[in-house]
Amino acid sequence: MIRRMYLNGKEKLEARRIIQEKTGYIFKSTSILNQIFRRSSFSSETGQNSNEIFEFIGDQVLSYYVVKVVSEKCGSLSLTDDYTFRIRENRFTLIKQALLNNETLAKITDDWDIAKYLLLGRSDIKNDVSKEPKVKADLLEAVIGAIAVESNWNSEVLEIAVSKALKIDETIKTMIE
């Protein structure tokens, strides 16, 4: 693999197009778009900011919206204002884990074919980390985290992005029936 120092214009356009198609969100900031693809090994060698903060934010956003959607589909307030749930808590946990595990998120990243845009440090290139499920999952989390930041935490934008990215409705439907 050839070491790249930045995303070129064509790569930025293609990455932006794919993310828009898969999440419904289009990035305005080229800087944020670039940062999504910068692994920490690359950043430590170049002095640029990595995508780690976006990964952290994206992980939390994904978890929140999965819990929200499953709760809306399976829970309700009863006549006595008790909250009832159609599925057991352990089933809820299994659904959340199925949607948010590294293999599931990596498969989405593979389907989008965006790991090829990762900017890697020498050690990552040497160890061929771009093929690892955790690295691909981190990339998807970074995309969602960057959407959160750039959209100023717009809940409607985030819910659409997460729902589209994870195909939540389809997945939940098959798991709760």
PDB file of C-alpha atoms in Angstrom, residues 18-164:
ATOM      1  CA  ILE A  18     -20.898   7.859  -0.478  1.00  0.00           C
ATOM      2  CA  ILE A  19     -21.503   9.286   2.990  1.00  0.00           C
ATOM      3  CA  GLN A  20     -24.356  11.432   1.699  1.00  0.00           C
ATOM      4  CA  GLU A  21     -25.937   8.484  -0.080  1.00  0.00           C
ATOM      5  CA  LYS A  22     -25.629   6.181   2.944  1.00  0.00           C
ATOM      6  CA  THR A  23     -26.545   8.644   5.728  1.00  0.00           C
ATOM      7  CA  GLY A  24     -28.481  11.431   4.063  1.00  0.00           C
ATOM      8  CA  TYR A  25     -25.918  13.963   5.323  1.00  0.00           C
ATOM      9  CA  ILE A  26     -23.503  15.968   3.186  1.00  0.00           C
ATOM     10  CA  PHE A  27     -20.381  17.371   4.776  1.00  0.00           C
ATOM     11  CA  LYS A  28     -19.747  21.043   4.255  1.00  0.00           C
ATOM     12  CA  SER A  29     -16.283  21.152   5.837  1.00  0.00           C
ATOM     13  CA  THR A  30     -13.431  19.614   3.902  1.00  0.00           C
ATOM     14  CA  SER A  31     -11.323  19.693   7.079  1.00  0.00           C
ATOM     15  CA  ILE A  32     -13.812  17.562   8.994  1.00  0.00           C
ATOM     16  CA  LEU A  33     -14.159  15.200   6.042  1.00  0.00           C
ATOM     17  CA  ASN A  34     -10.367  14.751   5.972  1.00  0.00           C
ATOM     18  CA  GLN A  35     -10.193  14.241   9.730  1.00  0.00           C
ATOM     19  CA  ILE A  36     -12.714  11.393   9.576  1.00  0.00           C
ATOM     20  CA  PHE A  37     -10.143   9.326   7.691  1.00  0.00           C
ATOM     21  CA  ARG A  38      -7.035  10.170   9.770  1.00  0.00           C
ATOM     22  CA  ARG A  39      -5.975   7.322  12.025  1.00  0.00           C
ATOM     23  CA  SER A  40      -4.046   8.222  15.162  1.00  0.00           C
ATOM     24  CA  SER A  41      -0.859   6.609  13.795  1.00  0.00           C
ATOM     25  CA  PHE A  42      -1.022   8.972  10.809  1.00  0.00           C
ATOM     26  CA  SER A  43      -1.766  11.953  13.029  1.00  0.00           C
ATOM     27  CA  SER A  44       1.112  11.266  15.391  1.00  0.00           C
ATOM     28  CA  GLU A  45       3.477  11.302  12.403  1.00  0.00           C
ATOM     29  CA  THR A  46       2.031  14.419  10.761  1.00  0.00           C
ATOM     30  CA  GLY A  47       0.870  16.514  13.713  1.00  0.00           C
ATOM     31  CA  GLN A  48      -2.698  16.681  12.413  1.00  0.00           C
ATOM     32  CA  ASN A  49      -5.781  15.834  14.455  1.00  0.00           C
ATOM     33  CA  SER A  50      -6.954  12.226  14.240  1.00  0.00           C
ATOM     34  CA  ASN A  51     -10.466  10.843  13.984  1.00  0.00           C
ATOM     35  CA  GLU A  52     -10.419   9.468  17.558  1.00  0.00           C
ATOM     36  CA  ILE A  53     -12.709  12.133  19.045  1.00  0.00           C
ATOM     37  CA  PHE A  54     -15.198  11.511  16.230  1.00  0.00           C
ATOM     38  CA  GLU A  55     -15.003   7.758  16.967  1.00  0.00           C
ATOM     39  CA  PHE A  56     -15.802   8.395  20.617  1.00  0.00           C
ATOM     40  CA  ILE A  57     -18.721  10.694  19.807  1.00  0.00           C
ATOM     41  CA  GLY A  58     -20.012   8.389  17.075  1.00  0.00           C
ATOM     42  CA  ASP A  59     -19.974   5.390  19.394  1.00  0.00           C
ATOM     43  CA  GLN A  60     -22.180   7.248  21.864  1.00  0.00           C
ATOM     44  CA  VAL A  61     -24.510   8.611  19.173  1.00  0.00           C
ATOM     45  CA  LEU A  62     -24.975   5.151  17.643  1.00  0.00           C
ATOM     46  CA  SER A  63     -25.744   3.635  21.034  1.00  0.00           C
ATOM     47  CA  TYR A  64     -28.234   6.371  21.914  1.00  0.00           C
ATOM     48  CA  TYR A  65     -30.196   6.113  18.674  1.00  0.00           C
ATOM     49  CA  VAL A  66     -30.292   2.316  18.682  1.00  0.00           C
ATOM     50  CA  VAL A  67     -31.692   2.377  22.222  1.00  0.00           C
ATOM     51  CA  LYS A  68     -34.141   5.132  21.250  1.00  0.00           C
ATOM     52  CA  VAL A  69     -35.476   3.338  18.177  1.00  0.00           C
ATOM     53  CA  VAL A  70     -35.772  -0.055  19.879  1.00  0.00           C
ATOM     54  CA  SER A  71     -37.523   1.591  22.828  1.00  0.00           C
ATOM     55  CA  GLU A  72     -39.965   3.385  20.540  1.00  0.00           C
ATOM     56  CA  LYS A  73     -40.760   0.167  18.695  1.00  0.00           C
ATOM     57  CA  CYS A  74     -40.993  -2.115  21.729  1.00  0.00           C
ATOM     58  CA  GLY A  75     -41.948   0.071  24.681  1.00  0.00           C
ATOM     59  CA  SER A  76     -44.894   2.158  25.740  1.00  0.00           C
ATOM     60  CA  LEU A  77     -46.537   3.769  28.737  1.00  0.00           C
ATOM     61  CA  SER A  78     -49.413   1.742  30.113  1.00  0.00           C
ATOM     62  CA  LEU A  79     -52.734   3.162  31.289  1.00  0.00           C
ATOM     63  CA  THR A  80     -51.228   3.426  34.764  1.00  0.00           C
ATOM     64  CA  ASP A  81     -48.194   5.303  33.393  1.00  0.00           C
ATOM     65  CA  ASP A  82     -45.889   2.339  33.915  1.00  0.00           C
ATOM     66  CA  TYR A  83     -43.400   1.813  31.149  1.00  0.00           C
ATOM     67  CA  THR A  84     -43.870  -1.589  29.583  1.00  0.00           C
ATOM     68  CA  PHE A  85     -41.681  -3.361  27.100  1.00  0.00           C
ATOM     69  CA  ARG A  86     -42.700  -6.062  24.596  1.00  0.00           C
ATOM     70  CA  ILE A  87     -39.360  -7.828  24.760  1.00  0.00           C
ATOM     71  CA  ARG A  88     -37.143  -8.892  27.637  1.00  0.00           C
ATOM     72  CA  GLU A  89     -34.167  -6.795  28.595  1.00  0.00           C
ATOM     73  CA  ASN A  90     -31.736  -9.530  27.537  1.00  0.00           C
ATOM     74  CA  ARG A  91     -33.329  -9.556  24.058  1.00  0.00           C
ATOM     75  CA  PHE A  92     -32.963  -5.757  23.943  1.00  0.00           C
ATOM     76  CA  THR A  93     -29.272  -6.151  24.805  1.00  0.00           C
ATOM     77  CA  LEU A  94     -28.831  -8.758  22.065  1.00  0.00           C
ATOM     78  CA  ILE A  95     -30.433  -6.454  19.496  1.00  0.00           C
ATOM     79  CA  LYS A  96     -28.179  -3.574  20.515  1.00  0.00           C
ATOM     80  CA  GLN A  97     -25.087  -5.780  20.415  1.00  0.00           C
ATOM     81  CA  ALA A  98     -26.053  -7.204  17.018  1.00  0.00           C
ATOM     82  CA  LEU A  99     -26.423  -3.710  15.561  1.00  0.00           C
ATOM     83  CA  LEU A 100     -23.320  -2.183  17.128  1.00  0.00           C
ATOM     84  CA  ASN A 101     -20.631  -4.882  17.237  1.00  0.00           C
ATOM     85  CA  ASN A 102     -17.402  -4.409  15.319  1.00  0.00           C
ATOM     86  CA  GLU A 103     -18.256  -7.019  12.698  1.00  0.00           C
ATOM     87  CA  THR A 104     -21.605  -5.389  11.865  1.00  0.00           C
ATOM     88  CA  LEU A 105     -20.112  -1.908  11.655  1.00  0.00           C
ATOM     89  CA  ALA A 106     -17.150  -3.228   9.637  1.00  0.00           C
ATOM     90  CA  LYS A 107     -19.517  -4.869   7.168  1.00  0.00           C
ATOM     91  CA  ILE A 108     -21.284  -1.536   6.689  1.00  0.00           C
ATOM     92  CA  THR A 109     -17.922   0.142   6.086  1.00  0.00           C
ATOM     93  CA  ASP A 110     -17.075  -2.596   3.575  1.00  0.00           C
ATOM     94  CA  ASP A 111     -20.419  -2.127   1.834  1.00  0.00           C
ATOM     95  CA  TRP A 112     -19.691   1.593   1.564  1.00  0.00           C
ATOM     96  CA  ASP A 113     -16.119   0.835   0.388  1.00  0.00           C
ATOM     97  CA  ILE A 114     -14.617   3.756   2.312  1.00  0.00           C
ATOM     98  CA  ALA A 115     -11.792   2.091   4.265  1.00  0.00           C
ATOM     99  CA  LYS A 116      -9.619   2.627   1.184  1.00  0.00           C
ATOM    100  CA  TYR A 117      -9.593   6.335   2.087  1.00  0.00           C
ATOM    101  CA  LEU A 118      -8.022   5.820   5.518  1.00  0.00           C
ATOM    102  CA  LEU A 119      -4.887   7.834   6.091  1.00  0.00           C
ATOM    103  CA  LEU A 120      -2.499   5.506   7.890  1.00  0.00           C
ATOM    104  CA  GLY A 121       0.795   5.866   9.698  1.00  0.00           C
ATOM    105  CA  ARG A 122       3.745   3.661   8.861  1.00  0.00           C
ATOM    106  CA  SER A 123       2.961   1.148  11.609  1.00  0.00           C
ATOM    107  CA  ASP A 124      -0.641   0.802  10.429  1.00  0.00           C
ATOM    108  CA  ILE A 125       0.515   0.256   6.855  1.00  0.00           C
ATOM    109  CA  LYS A 126       3.096  -2.303   7.988  1.00  0.00           C
ATOM    110  CA  ASN A 127       0.471  -4.192  10.027  1.00  0.00           C
ATOM    111  CA  ASP A 128      -2.220  -3.818   7.323  1.00  0.00           C
ATOM    112  CA  VAL A 129      -4.735  -2.619   9.920  1.00  0.00           C
ATOM    113  CA  SER A 130      -7.178  -1.222   7.374  1.00  0.00           C
ATOM    114  CA  LYS A 131      -8.584  -4.755   6.987  1.00  0.00           C
ATOM    115  CA  GLU A 132      -9.295  -5.228  10.708  1.00  0.00           C
ATOM    116  CA  PRO A 133     -12.984  -5.127  11.752  1.00  0.00           C
ATOM    117  CA  LYS A 134     -12.221  -2.818  14.706  1.00  0.00           C
ATOM    118  CA  VAL A 135     -10.533  -0.264  12.452  1.00  0.00           C
ATOM    119  CA  LYS A 136     -13.434  -0.346   9.996  1.00  0.00           C
ATOM    120  CA  ALA A 137     -15.949  -0.042  12.858  1.00  0.00           C
ATOM    121  CA  ASP A 138     -13.995   2.938  14.196  1.00  0.00           C
ATOM    122  CA  LEU A 139     -14.250   4.565  10.780  1.00  0.00           C
ATOM    123  CA  LEU A 140     -18.030   4.274  10.713  1.00  0.00           C
ATOM    124  CA  GLU A 141     -18.202   5.666  14.251  1.00  0.00           C
ATOM    125  CA  ALA A 142     -15.995   8.567  13.118  1.00  0.00           C
ATOM    126  CA  VAL A 143     -18.402   9.327  10.265  1.00  0.00           C
ATOM    127  CA  ILE A 144     -21.370   9.450  12.648  1.00  0.00           C
ATOM    128  CA  GLY A 145     -19.415  11.473  15.225  1.00  0.00           C
ATOM    129  CA  ALA A 146     -18.376  13.995  12.601  1.00  0.00           C
ATOM    130  CA  ILE A 147     -21.992  14.327  11.474  1.00  0.00           C
ATOM    131  CA  ALA A 148     -22.939  15.052  15.096  1.00  0.00           C
ATOM    132  CA  VAL A 149     -20.312  17.765  15.417  1.00  0.00           C
ATOM    133  CA  GLU A 150     -20.844  19.424  12.041  1.00  0.00           C
ATOM    134  CA  SER A 151     -24.651  19.341  12.305  1.00  0.00           C
ATOM    135  CA  ASN A 152     -24.389  20.934  15.751  1.00  0.00           C
ATOM    136  CA  TRP A 153     -25.971  17.839  17.297  1.00  0.00           C
ATOM    137  CA  ASN A 154     -29.115  18.172  15.205  1.00  0.00           C
ATOM    138  CA  SER A 155     -31.206  15.289  16.538  1.00  0.00           C
ATOM    139  CA  GLU A 156     -33.259  14.910  13.351  1.00  0.00           C
ATOM    140  CA  VAL A 157     -30.129  14.764  11.191  1.00  0.00           C
ATOM    141  CA  LEU A 158     -28.500  12.269  13.550  1.00  0.00           C
ATOM    142  CA  GLU A 159     -31.509   9.984  13.753  1.00  0.00           C
ATOM    143  CA  ILE A 160     -31.792   9.888   9.966  1.00  0.00           C
ATOM    144  CA  ALA A 161     -28.050   9.257   9.557  1.00  0.00           C
ATOM    145  CA  VAL A 162     -27.979   6.426  12.106  1.00  0.00           C
ATOM    146  CA  SER A 163     -31.203   4.861  10.840  1.00  0.00           C
ATOM    147  CA  LYS A 164     -29.997   4.896   7.247  1.00  0.00           C
TER     148      LYS A 164
END
